[in-house]
Coordinates of C-alpha atoms and ligand atoms in Angstrom, one line a residue:
M1 CA 153.9 242.6 64.2
A2 CA 154.5 239.6 61.8
T3 CA 155.0 242.5 59.2
G4 CA 158.2 241.1 58.3
K5 CA 160.2 243.8 59.9
S6 CA 163.6 241.7 60.8
T7 CA 163.7 240.3 57.5
V8 CA 163.1 243.5 55.8
G9 CA 165.3 245.4 58.2
A10 CA 168.1 242.9 57.4
M11 CA 167.8 243.4 53.7
V12 CA 167.6 247.2 53.8
A13 CA 171.1 247.0 55.9
E14 CA 172.6 244.7 53.4
T15 CA 171.8 247.3 50.4
T16 CA 172.8 250.1 52.5
G17 CA 175.8 248.8 53.8
R18 CA 175.0 249.1 57.6
P19 CA 174.7 247.1 60.6
F20 CA 171.5 245.6 61.3
I21 CA 169.9 245.4 65.1
D22 CA 166.8 243.5 65.6
L23 CA 165.4 245.3 68.8
D24 CA 163.5 242.1 70.3
Q25 CA 166.9 240.2 70.0
A26 CA 169.1 243.0 71.8
V27 CA 166.4 242.9 74.5
E28 CA 166.6 239.0 74.8
A29 CA 170.6 239.1 74.6
E30 CA 170.4 241.5 77.6
T31 CA 168.1 240.1 79.9
G32 CA 168.9 236.5 78.9
S33 CA 165.2 235.4 78.4
T34 CA 162.7 235.4 75.2
V35 CA 160.3 238.3 74.8
E36 CA 157.6 235.8 75.3
S37 CA 158.7 234.9 78.7
L38 CA 159.6 238.5 79.7
F39 CA 156.0 239.5 78.9
A40 CA 154.6 236.4 81.1
S41 CA 156.8 236.7 83.8
Q42 CA 156.8 240.3 84.0
G43 CA 153.9 241.7 82.4
E44 CA 153.8 244.3 79.4
A45 CA 154.8 247.5 81.2
K46 CA 158.3 245.8 82.4
F47 CA 158.8 244.7 79.1
R48 CA 158.0 248.0 77.6
S49 CA 160.7 249.6 80.1
L50 CA 163.3 247.3 79.2
E51 CA 162.7 247.7 75.5
R52 CA 162.8 251.4 76.0
A53 CA 166.3 251.4 77.6
C54 CA 167.5 249.5 75.1
L55 CA 166.4 251.4 72.3
T56 CA 167.5 254.4 73.9
R57 CA 171.0 253.1 74.3
I58 CA 171.1 252.1 70.6
L59 CA 169.9 255.8 69.6
D60 CA 172.7 257.0 71.9
E61 CA 175.3 254.9 70.0
A62 CA 174.0 255.5 66.7
A63 CA 174.2 259.2 67.3
G64 CA 178.3 259.3 67.7
S65 CA 178.7 256.6 64.9
K66 CA 179.4 257.1 61.1
Q67 CA 177.3 253.9 59.9
A68 CA 174.5 254.1 62.1
P69 CA 172.3 250.8 61.8
V70 CA 169.3 249.8 60.7
I71 CA 166.9 248.8 63.5
A72 CA 164.0 246.7 63.4
V73 CA 161.4 247.4 66.2
G74 CA 158.5 245.7 67.5
G75 CA 155.0 247.6 67.1
G76 CA 154.8 248.8 70.6
A77 CA 158.3 250.3 70.9
L78 CA 157.4 253.8 69.6
I79 CA 154.3 254.3 71.1
A80 CA 155.6 256.5 73.9
R81 CA 155.6 260.0 72.1
D82 CA 158.8 261.4 73.5
L83 CA 160.7 258.2 72.3
R84 CA 159.0 258.2 68.9
L85 CA 159.6 262.0 68.1
R86 CA 163.3 261.4 69.4
A87 CA 163.5 258.5 66.6
L88 CA 161.4 260.7 64.2
D89 CA 164.2 263.6 64.5
E90 CA 167.4 261.2 64.6
C91 CA 166.3 258.4 62.3
V92 CA 164.1 257.4 59.2
V93 CA 161.2 255.7 60.7
V94 CA 159.1 253.3 58.3
T95 CA 155.9 251.7 59.4
L96 CA 155.2 248.4 57.8
E97 CA 151.6 247.8 57.4
G98 CA 149.3 245.1 56.7
S99 CA 145.4 244.4 56.8
P100 CA 144.4 242.8 60.3
T101 CA 143.4 239.5 58.7
E102 CA 146.8 239.1 56.9
L103 CA 148.9 240.3 60.0
T104 CA 147.0 237.5 62.3
R105 CA 147.2 234.7 59.6
R106 CA 151.0 235.4 59.8
A107 CA 151.2 235.9 63.5
L108 CA 149.1 232.6 64.3
A109 CA 151.3 230.9 61.6
Q110 CA 154.7 231.9 63.6
G111 CA 153.4 230.5 66.7
A112 CA 153.6 232.5 70.0
R113 CA 152.4 235.7 70.1
P114 CA 152.1 237.3 73.5
L115 CA 149.9 240.0 72.6
L116 CA 147.4 237.7 70.8
S117 CA 146.8 235.2 73.2
G118 CA 143.3 235.8 73.6
P119 CA 139.9 233.8 72.1
N120 CA 139.7 236.3 69.1
P121 CA 143.2 237.2 67.7
E122 CA 142.0 239.2 64.6
Q123 CA 139.9 241.4 66.6
R124 CA 142.6 242.1 68.9
V125 CA 144.9 242.7 66.0
T126 CA 142.3 245.4 64.7
E127 CA 141.9 247.0 68.3
L128 CA 145.7 247.1 68.4
L129 CA 146.3 248.9 65.1
A130 CA 143.3 251.4 65.8
L131 CA 145.3 252.2 69.4
R132 CA 148.2 252.6 67.4
A133 CA 147.1 254.4 64.3
T134 CA 148.2 258.0 65.5
S135 CA 151.7 256.8 66.3
Y136 CA 152.2 254.7 63.1
A137 CA 150.8 257.7 61.0
E138 CA 153.6 259.9 62.6
A139 CA 156.4 257.9 60.7
Q140 CA 158.3 259.5 57.5
A141 CA 156.4 256.8 55.6
R142 CA 153.8 253.8 55.9
I143 CA 154.5 251.2 53.5
S144 CA 152.4 247.9 52.8
C145 CA 154.3 244.8 53.8
E146 CA 151.8 242.7 51.6
A147 CA 153.9 242.4 48.7
P148 CA 157.3 240.3 48.1
L149 CA 159.9 241.0 50.9
A150 CA 162.3 242.1 48.5
S151 CA 160.2 245.0 46.9
V152 CA 159.0 246.1 50.8
A153 CA 162.8 246.4 51.3
E154 CA 163.3 248.4 48.1
N155 CA 160.2 250.7 49.3
A156 CA 161.7 251.4 52.8
R157 CA 165.1 252.0 51.0
A158 CA 163.8 254.7 49.1
V159 CA 162.3 256.2 51.7
W160 CA 165.6 256.1 53.7
E161 CA 167.3 257.7 50.6
R162 CA 164.8 260.8 50.4
D163 CA 165.6 261.4 54.2
E164 CA 162.5 263.4 54.7
V165 CA 162.0 266.0 57.8
A166 CA 158.9 264.2 59.7
V167 CA 156.4 266.8 61.1
A168 CA 154.9 264.8 63.7
A169 CA 151.1 265.8 63.6
G170 CA 149.3 262.7 64.5
E171 CA 147.1 261.4 61.6
A172 CA 148.0 264.9 59.8
S173 CA 151.7 264.1 59.9
Y174 CA 153.7 264.8 56.6
G175 CA 157.1 264.8 55.7
V176 CA 159.3 268.1 54.4
Q177 CA 161.5 266.8 51.6
V178 CA 164.6 269.0 50.9
G179 CA 167.1 268.7 47.8
S180 CA 168.0 270.7 44.7
D181 CA 166.2 270.0 41.3
F182 CA 164.0 267.1 42.4
A183 CA 160.2 269.0 42.7
A184 CA 159.1 268.5 39.3
A185 CA 160.5 264.8 39.4
R186 CA 158.6 263.9 42.4
I187 CA 155.4 265.8 42.7
G188 CA 153.7 263.4 40.3
A189 CA 154.1 260.6 42.6
L190 CA 152.3 262.8 45.2
V191 CA 149.3 263.4 43.5
A192 CA 148.7 260.0 41.7
H193 CA 145.2 259.7 43.5
S194 CA 144.1 263.0 42.5
P195 CA 142.0 263.4 39.3
V196 CA 142.3 267.1 39.2
C197 CA 145.2 269.4 40.7
V198 CA 144.7 273.1 41.4
L199 CA 148.0 275.0 40.7
V200 CA 148.3 278.0 42.7
S201 CA 151.1 280.6 42.2
D202 CA 151.7 284.1 41.8
R203 CA 152.6 285.6 38.4
T204 CA 156.2 286.2 39.0
V205 CA 156.7 282.8 40.1
A206 CA 154.3 281.1 37.7
A207 CA 156.4 282.5 34.8
L208 CA 159.9 281.3 36.2
H209 CA 158.9 278.0 37.6
A210 CA 155.1 276.6 36.9
P211 CA 155.7 275.2 33.3
R212 CA 158.0 272.5 34.7
I213 CA 155.7 271.6 37.8
E214 CA 152.7 271.8 35.5
A215 CA 153.9 269.5 32.9
A216 CA 155.2 267.0 35.7
L217 CA 151.4 267.2 37.1
A218 CA 149.9 266.8 33.8
A219 CA 152.4 263.9 33.2
A220 CA 151.2 261.9 36.5
G221 CA 147.7 261.9 34.7
T222 CA 146.1 264.4 36.6
R223 CA 144.0 267.2 35.2
V224 CA 145.5 270.7 36.0
V225 CA 143.6 273.8 36.6
R226 CA 145.6 276.8 37.5
V227 CA 145.1 280.3 39.6
D228 CA 147.9 282.8 39.4
F229 CA 147.6 286.0 41.5
E230 CA 149.3 289.0 41.4
P231 CA 152.4 289.0 43.6
G232 CA 152.8 290.6 47.3
E233 CA 151.2 290.7 50.5
A234 CA 148.7 293.3 49.5
H235 CA 147.0 290.2 47.5
K236 CA 146.8 287.9 50.5
N237 CA 143.2 288.3 51.1
I238 CA 139.9 286.5 51.3
A239 CA 139.4 287.7 47.5
S240 CA 142.0 285.8 46.3
V241 CA 141.3 282.8 48.3
E242 CA 137.7 283.2 46.9
S243 CA 139.4 283.0 43.5
V244 CA 141.1 279.7 44.2
W245 CA 137.7 278.1 45.6
R246 CA 135.9 279.4 42.1
T247 CA 138.6 278.2 40.0
A248 CA 138.6 274.8 41.7
L249 CA 134.8 274.5 41.3
A250 CA 134.9 275.5 37.9
G251 CA 137.4 273.0 37.2
S252 CA 135.2 270.2 38.6
A253 CA 137.7 269.9 41.6
D254 CA 136.0 267.3 44.3
R255 CA 137.1 266.1 47.5
K256 CA 139.7 264.1 46.0
A257 CA 141.3 266.9 44.6
T258 CA 145.0 268.3 45.5
F259 CA 145.8 272.1 45.8
V260 CA 149.6 272.6 44.7
A261 CA 151.1 275.7 46.2
L262 CA 154.1 277.0 44.3
G263 CA 155.2 280.4 45.7
G264 CA 156.6 282.2 48.9
G265 CA 154.7 282.3 52.0
V266 CA 151.7 284.3 50.8
V267 CA 150.8 281.7 48.1
T268 CA 151.5 278.7 50.6
D269 CA 149.6 280.6 53.3
M270 CA 146.8 281.2 51.1
T271 CA 146.5 277.9 49.6
G272 CA 146.7 276.2 52.3
F273 CA 143.8 278.0 53.8
A274 CA 141.8 277.5 50.4
A275 CA 142.3 273.9 50.9
S276 CA 141.4 273.9 54.4
T277 CA 138.0 275.0 53.6
Y278 CA 137.2 274.0 50.0
M279 CA 134.7 271.1 50.3
R280 CA 135.5 271.1 54.1
G281 CA 138.9 270.3 53.6
V282 CA 141.1 268.9 50.9
R283 CA 145.0 267.8 50.4
W284 CA 147.5 270.3 49.5
I285 CA 151.1 270.0 48.8
G286 CA 153.6 273.2 49.4
I287 CA 156.4 273.9 46.9
P288 CA 157.8 277.1 48.6
T289 CA 160.0 279.0 46.4
T290 CA 161.7 281.6 49.1
L291 CA 163.7 280.8 51.5
L292 CA 161.4 282.2 54.1
A293 CA 158.5 279.8 52.8
M294 CA 161.2 277.0 53.1
V295 CA 162.5 277.4 56.3
D296 CA 159.6 279.0 58.4
A297 CA 155.9 278.5 56.6
S298 CA 156.6 274.8 55.4
V299 CA 156.2 273.6 59.1
G300 CA 153.6 274.5 61.7
G301 CA 150.3 273.9 59.8
K302 CA 149.5 277.8 59.9
T303 CA 147.3 279.0 56.9
G304 CA 145.5 282.0 56.2
V305 CA 144.9 285.4 54.8
D306 CA 145.3 289.1 56.1
L307 CA 142.3 291.0 57.0
E308 CA 142.5 294.8 56.6
S309 CA 145.5 295.7 58.1
A310 CA 145.5 292.5 60.5
K311 CA 148.0 290.3 59.4
N312 CA 146.9 286.7 59.4
A313 CA 143.9 287.7 61.0
V314 CA 141.8 284.9 59.3
G315 CA 143.2 281.3 59.1
A316 CA 142.8 277.6 60.2
F317 CA 145.5 275.1 61.4
W318 CA 145.8 272.7 58.0
Q319 CA 148.7 270.6 57.4
P320 CA 149.9 270.1 53.9
S321 CA 150.4 266.4 52.9
A322 CA 153.9 267.0 51.6
V323 CA 156.4 269.9 51.2
L324 CA 158.8 270.0 48.7
C325 CA 161.8 272.5 49.3
D326 CA 163.6 272.5 46.0
V327 CA 166.5 274.7 46.4
R328 CA 166.8 275.5 42.8
H329 CA 163.8 277.7 42.9
L330 CA 165.7 279.8 45.2
S331 CA 168.2 280.8 42.4
T332 CA 165.5 283.4 41.0
E333 CA 164.4 284.8 44.5
P334 CA 165.2 288.4 45.0
V335 CA 168.3 289.0 47.1
R336 CA 166.3 291.2 49.8
G337 CA 164.1 288.3 50.4
F338 CA 166.9 285.7 50.6
V339 CA 168.8 287.6 52.8
S340 CA 165.9 288.5 55.4
A341 CA 165.0 285.1 55.7
L342 CA 168.6 284.3 56.8
A343 CA 167.7 285.8 60.0
E344 CA 165.1 283.4 60.6
V345 CA 167.8 280.9 59.8
V346 CA 170.3 282.5 62.6
K347 CA 167.3 282.6 65.0
T348 CA 166.7 278.9 64.4
A349 CA 170.4 277.7 65.1
L350 CA 170.6 280.1 68.1
I351 CA 167.4 278.0 69.5
G352 CA 168.5 274.8 68.4
D353 CA 171.2 273.9 66.3
P354 CA 174.7 275.0 67.5
E355 CA 176.3 273.2 64.4
M356 CA 174.3 275.2 62.0
F357 CA 175.4 278.1 63.8
A358 CA 179.0 277.5 63.4
L359 CA 178.4 276.6 59.6
L360 CA 176.7 280.0 59.1
E361 CA 179.9 281.3 60.8
S362 CA 182.4 279.5 58.8
E363 CA 180.5 279.5 55.3
A364 CA 178.9 283.1 55.6
E365 CA 180.2 284.1 52.1
R366 CA 179.3 281.2 50.6
V367 CA 175.5 281.5 52.2
G368 CA 175.3 284.6 50.3
R369 CA 176.2 283.1 47.0
R370 CA 173.4 280.5 47.7
D371 CA 175.6 277.4 47.1
L372 CA 173.0 274.6 46.3
D373 CA 174.2 271.9 48.8
L374 CA 174.9 274.7 51.3
T375 CA 171.4 276.3 51.1
A376 CA 169.9 272.8 51.2
E377 CA 171.8 271.9 54.5
L378 CA 170.6 275.1 56.1
V379 CA 166.9 274.7 55.0
R380 CA 167.0 271.1 56.2
R381 CA 168.5 271.8 59.5
S382 CA 166.1 274.9 59.9
V383 CA 163.2 272.7 59.1
R384 CA 164.3 270.1 61.7
V385 CA 164.6 272.2 64.3
K386 CA 161.0 273.7 63.6
A387 CA 159.5 270.4 63.4
R388 CA 161.0 269.1 66.5
I389 CA 159.6 272.2 68.5
V390 CA 156.5 271.9 66.6
S391 CA 155.7 268.5 66.9
F392 CA 155.8 268.3 70.7
D393 CA 153.8 271.5 70.7
E394 CA 151.0 271.3 67.9
R395 CA 148.9 274.0 69.1
E396 CA 151.1 276.5 70.5
S397 CA 150.6 276.1 74.1
G398 CA 154.1 277.0 75.2
L399 CA 157.0 275.3 73.8
R400 CA 156.6 277.0 70.4
A401 CA 157.1 280.2 71.9
V402 CA 160.8 280.0 71.8
L403 CA 160.3 280.5 68.1
N404 CA 159.4 284.0 68.9
L405 CA 163.1 284.8 69.6
G406 CA 163.7 288.1 68.3
H407 CA 160.3 288.7 67.4
T408 CA 158.7 290.7 70.3
V409 CA 160.9 293.7 69.1
G410 CA 161.2 292.7 65.6
H411 CA 157.3 292.9 65.4
A412 CA 157.1 296.1 66.8
L413 CA 159.9 297.6 64.5
E414 CA 158.0 296.0 61.5
A415 CA 154.8 297.3 62.6
Q416 CA 156.2 300.9 63.1
A417 CA 157.7 301.3 59.7
G418 CA 154.1 300.2 58.5
Y419 CA 155.6 296.9 57.2
T420 CA 157.3 299.0 54.3
A421 CA 160.7 300.0 55.2
L422 CA 161.7 296.8 57.1
S423 CA 161.3 293.6 56.0
H424 CA 160.1 291.1 58.2
G425 CA 163.4 289.3 58.2
E426 CA 165.2 292.7 58.7
A427 CA 163.0 293.6 61.5
V428 CA 163.6 289.9 63.0
S429 CA 167.7 290.5 62.9
L430 CA 167.3 294.1 64.5
G431 CA 164.7 292.1 67.2
L432 CA 167.4 289.6 67.5
V433 CA 169.9 292.0 68.5
A434 CA 167.3 293.4 70.9
A435 CA 166.9 290.2 72.5
L436 CA 170.4 289.6 73.1
R437 CA 171.2 293.3 74.3
L438 CA 168.0 292.8 76.7
G439 CA 169.4 289.5 78.0
E440 CA 172.8 290.6 78.7
A441 CA 171.4 293.5 80.8
L442 CA 169.1 291.0 82.8
G443 CA 172.2 288.8 83.1
R444 CA 170.8 285.8 81.2
T445 CA 172.8 286.3 78.0
P446 CA 176.6 286.1 77.9
R447 CA 178.2 289.0 76.1
D448 CA 180.2 286.8 73.5
L449 CA 176.9 285.1 72.4
S450 CA 175.8 288.8 71.5
E451 CA 179.0 290.0 70.0
R452 CA 179.2 286.6 67.7
T453 CA 175.6 286.8 66.4
L454 CA 175.6 290.5 65.8
E455 CA 178.9 289.7 63.7
L456 CA 177.1 287.1 61.9
L457 CA 174.3 289.0 61.0
R458 CA 176.2 291.6 59.6
R459 CA 178.5 289.1 57.6
L460 CA 175.2 287.8 56.2
G461 CA 174.2 291.3 55.2
L462 CA 171.2 291.9 57.9
P463 CA 171.0 295.2 59.8
A464 CA 172.4 294.6 63.2
S465 CA 172.6 297.9 64.6
L466 CA 169.9 299.7 66.7
L467 CA 171.4 303.1 66.6
G468 CA 169.1 305.2 64.7
Q469 CA 165.9 302.7 64.9
P470 CA 162.6 304.2 66.0
L471 CA 162.8 302.5 69.4
T472 CA 160.6 304.8 71.4
D473 CA 157.7 304.5 68.8
A474 CA 158.5 300.7 68.7
A475 CA 158.6 300.3 72.6
N476 CA 155.2 301.7 72.6
L477 CA 153.9 298.9 70.1
I478 CA 155.4 296.0 72.0
G479 CA 152.6 294.0 73.4
H480 CA 150.1 295.3 71.0
D481 CA 150.3 291.9 69.5
K482 CA 148.0 288.8 70.5
K483 CA 150.7 286.9 72.2
R484 CA 150.3 289.3 75.3
A485 CA 149.1 287.7 78.5
G486 CA 147.9 290.2 80.9
S487 CA 150.3 292.9 81.7
S488 CA 153.5 290.7 80.9
V489 CA 155.1 289.8 78.0
R490 CA 156.8 286.3 77.5
F491 CA 159.9 287.1 76.4
V492 CA 162.6 284.7 74.8
F493 CA 166.1 285.3 75.9
A494 CA 169.3 283.4 74.3
R495 CA 171.5 281.8 77.3
G496 CA 173.9 279.9 74.8
L497 CA 173.7 278.4 71.6
G498 CA 171.1 276.0 71.3
D499 CA 169.7 277.2 74.7
V500 CA 166.8 279.7 75.2
E501 CA 164.5 280.5 77.9
T502 CA 161.0 282.1 77.9
L503 CA 160.4 284.4 80.8
P504 CA 157.4 286.8 81.5
I505 CA 158.6 290.5 82.1
P506 CA 156.3 293.2 83.0
L507 CA 155.3 295.1 79.5
S508 CA 156.3 298.6 81.5
E509 CA 159.6 297.1 82.2
L510 CA 160.3 295.9 78.8
R511 CA 159.2 299.1 77.2
T512 CA 161.8 300.9 79.3
R513 CA 164.6 298.5 78.7
V514 CA 163.8 298.7 74.7
L515 CA 164.2 302.5 75.4
A516 CA 167.4 302.1 77.1
L517 CA 168.9 300.3 74.2
A518 CA 168.7 303.4 72.2
E519 CA 171.6 304.9 74.2
Ligands
NAD601 N1 152.6 279.9 57.6 C1 153.5 280.4 58.3 O1 153.8 279.6 59.4 C2 154.3 281.5 57.7 C3 155.6 281.6 58.4 C4 156.4 282.8 57.9 C5 155.6 283.5 56.8 N2 154.5 283.4 56.8 C6 154.0 284.3 55.8 O2 154.8 284.6 54.4 C7 154.6 285.5 54.0 C8 156.0 286.0 53.2 O3 156.5 285.1 52.5 P1 157.6 285.7 51.4 O4 158.7 286.4 52.0 O5 157.7 284.1 50.6 O6 156.7 286.4 50.3 P2 156.0 286.4 49.3 O7 155.6 285.0 49.1 O8 155.0 287.8 48.8 O9 157.2 286.6 48.0 C9 158.1 287.5 48.0 C10 158.0 287.8 46.6 O10 158.9 287.0 45.9 C11 158.5 286.7 44.8 N3 159.0 285.4 44.4 C12 158.8 284.4 45.1 N4 159.7 283.2 44.8 C13 160.3 283.5 43.7 C14 161.5 282.9 43.1 N5 161.6 281.7 43.4 N6 161.8 283.8 42.3 C15 161.6 284.9 41.9 N7 160.7 285.4 42.5 C16 160.2 284.7 43.8 C17 157.2 286.5 44.8 O11 156.5 286.9 43.6 C18 157.0 287.9 45.8 O12 156.9 289.1 44.9 C19 153.7 286.6 54.6 O13 152.6 286.5 54.2 C20 153.9 285.5 55.8 O14 152.8 285.9 56.8 C21 153.5 282.3 57.0
ZN602 ZN1 159.5 285.6 61.6

């Protein structure tokens, strides 16, 4: 309240050539009474439900329009998490922030404010802000309103232009930025408050892409210390993490340091884990350079290392403060890794983005050529779907399980081949085929969905035939992973595009059915 949101919103609408809607005014127009009198006569709960209905309708209309509006909403409108997550998914949400003293001064100067009608308004503002801090932190950006309105509007417009995908994780929320050739230009602003940056990469990636990032960090006035690992999963271990800790310490990195991970999923997983533990936790930023690290590892906050043969056996949830997916970096990624990651993109389309599925079908050849705009679109869409799922379910309680589509059999095939013959993505491609075929056998998956997906996987260059795959051995490995509950496996079935379900299947039945797929 009293942040100047209506004026700022109108200014942003003006400069972006969009219509402007003030939610309070829309509620007033609809009910024929003022916000103050609605509060007084019907109470806050009733006002919130009117506000919610009104905002829901505005969002419904905006979803189908070419010129979606700029909407100014009151500080209570996005407190309900379901509505906030919807707004984060469909809009760019900017929180305008100010100190309690300044906000109280402004609010009182503007007259009646229903929420402040107590003996100590400033204390009330302080309490409200504390109560709502987590909700406000989940916005794409928080910007100070204690500046001239024109510059506040300019800052808000810049956030809108960046169009980050919001990963809502309470106070640890962050944005994933997707674009082409922008990481070096953007990274400086993100480390402005860090006297030291620890830039972590692997030797292959470092030789190709580190100089520009390092120069940009140095130009931002931060001192850069570097760690470059030997590339590959074999080096994803605690010894590598220790070398990050030691380099950081030798470089006098303190709690204000930022770790920057430049590389594939191995580098981002290890850097995130090193950051989670160094000085009990420092900031880190991901600059993923493989398609897999962009579409999968950039969301979810999972960090860690392998221990002996146990993948990701040691780790922590530790969110990055930002992720920069610069698709230019993918131009040098080896073909096999890029194509493998497309299996996760197809999986994601099946789970939650029918439009992306259609895009992949119509543009399969251009996908393989790594057209920059198209690749950016696929990364953005994949990140959005995963962010949406993970935001609803931060700690893997249930909903997140849908992300395992294709992974139950996929993991088994990958493990059976000793993690060498098949890449993870290739195994997932075969796992998707298995999940679709099993779904057909159990009457859950329509045949034409299987056929369409198989055809798409083939056209993208992924393996899509189970014939000749070691299903007998793989079947025995199913359920040997940590996600098994009792003697049942929660199996993910595809019912349609953007429509998946998880069902418990007894392990013995699942093994029998997988064996039957070989025929
Ligand atoms: N945290 C998560 O949620 C999550 C999700 C998926 C995967 N992962 C992890 O990610 C890892 C796999 O990631 P990956 O496939 O990116 O492997 P990777 O990091 O090993 O990279 C693969 C290879 O490509 C090279 N490379 C990377 N980017 C390049 C570029 N732009 N140009 C040229 N070469 C480049 C690397 O040097 C490496 O040799 C696994 O350890 C997996 O556990 C984590
Ligand atoms: Zn996967």
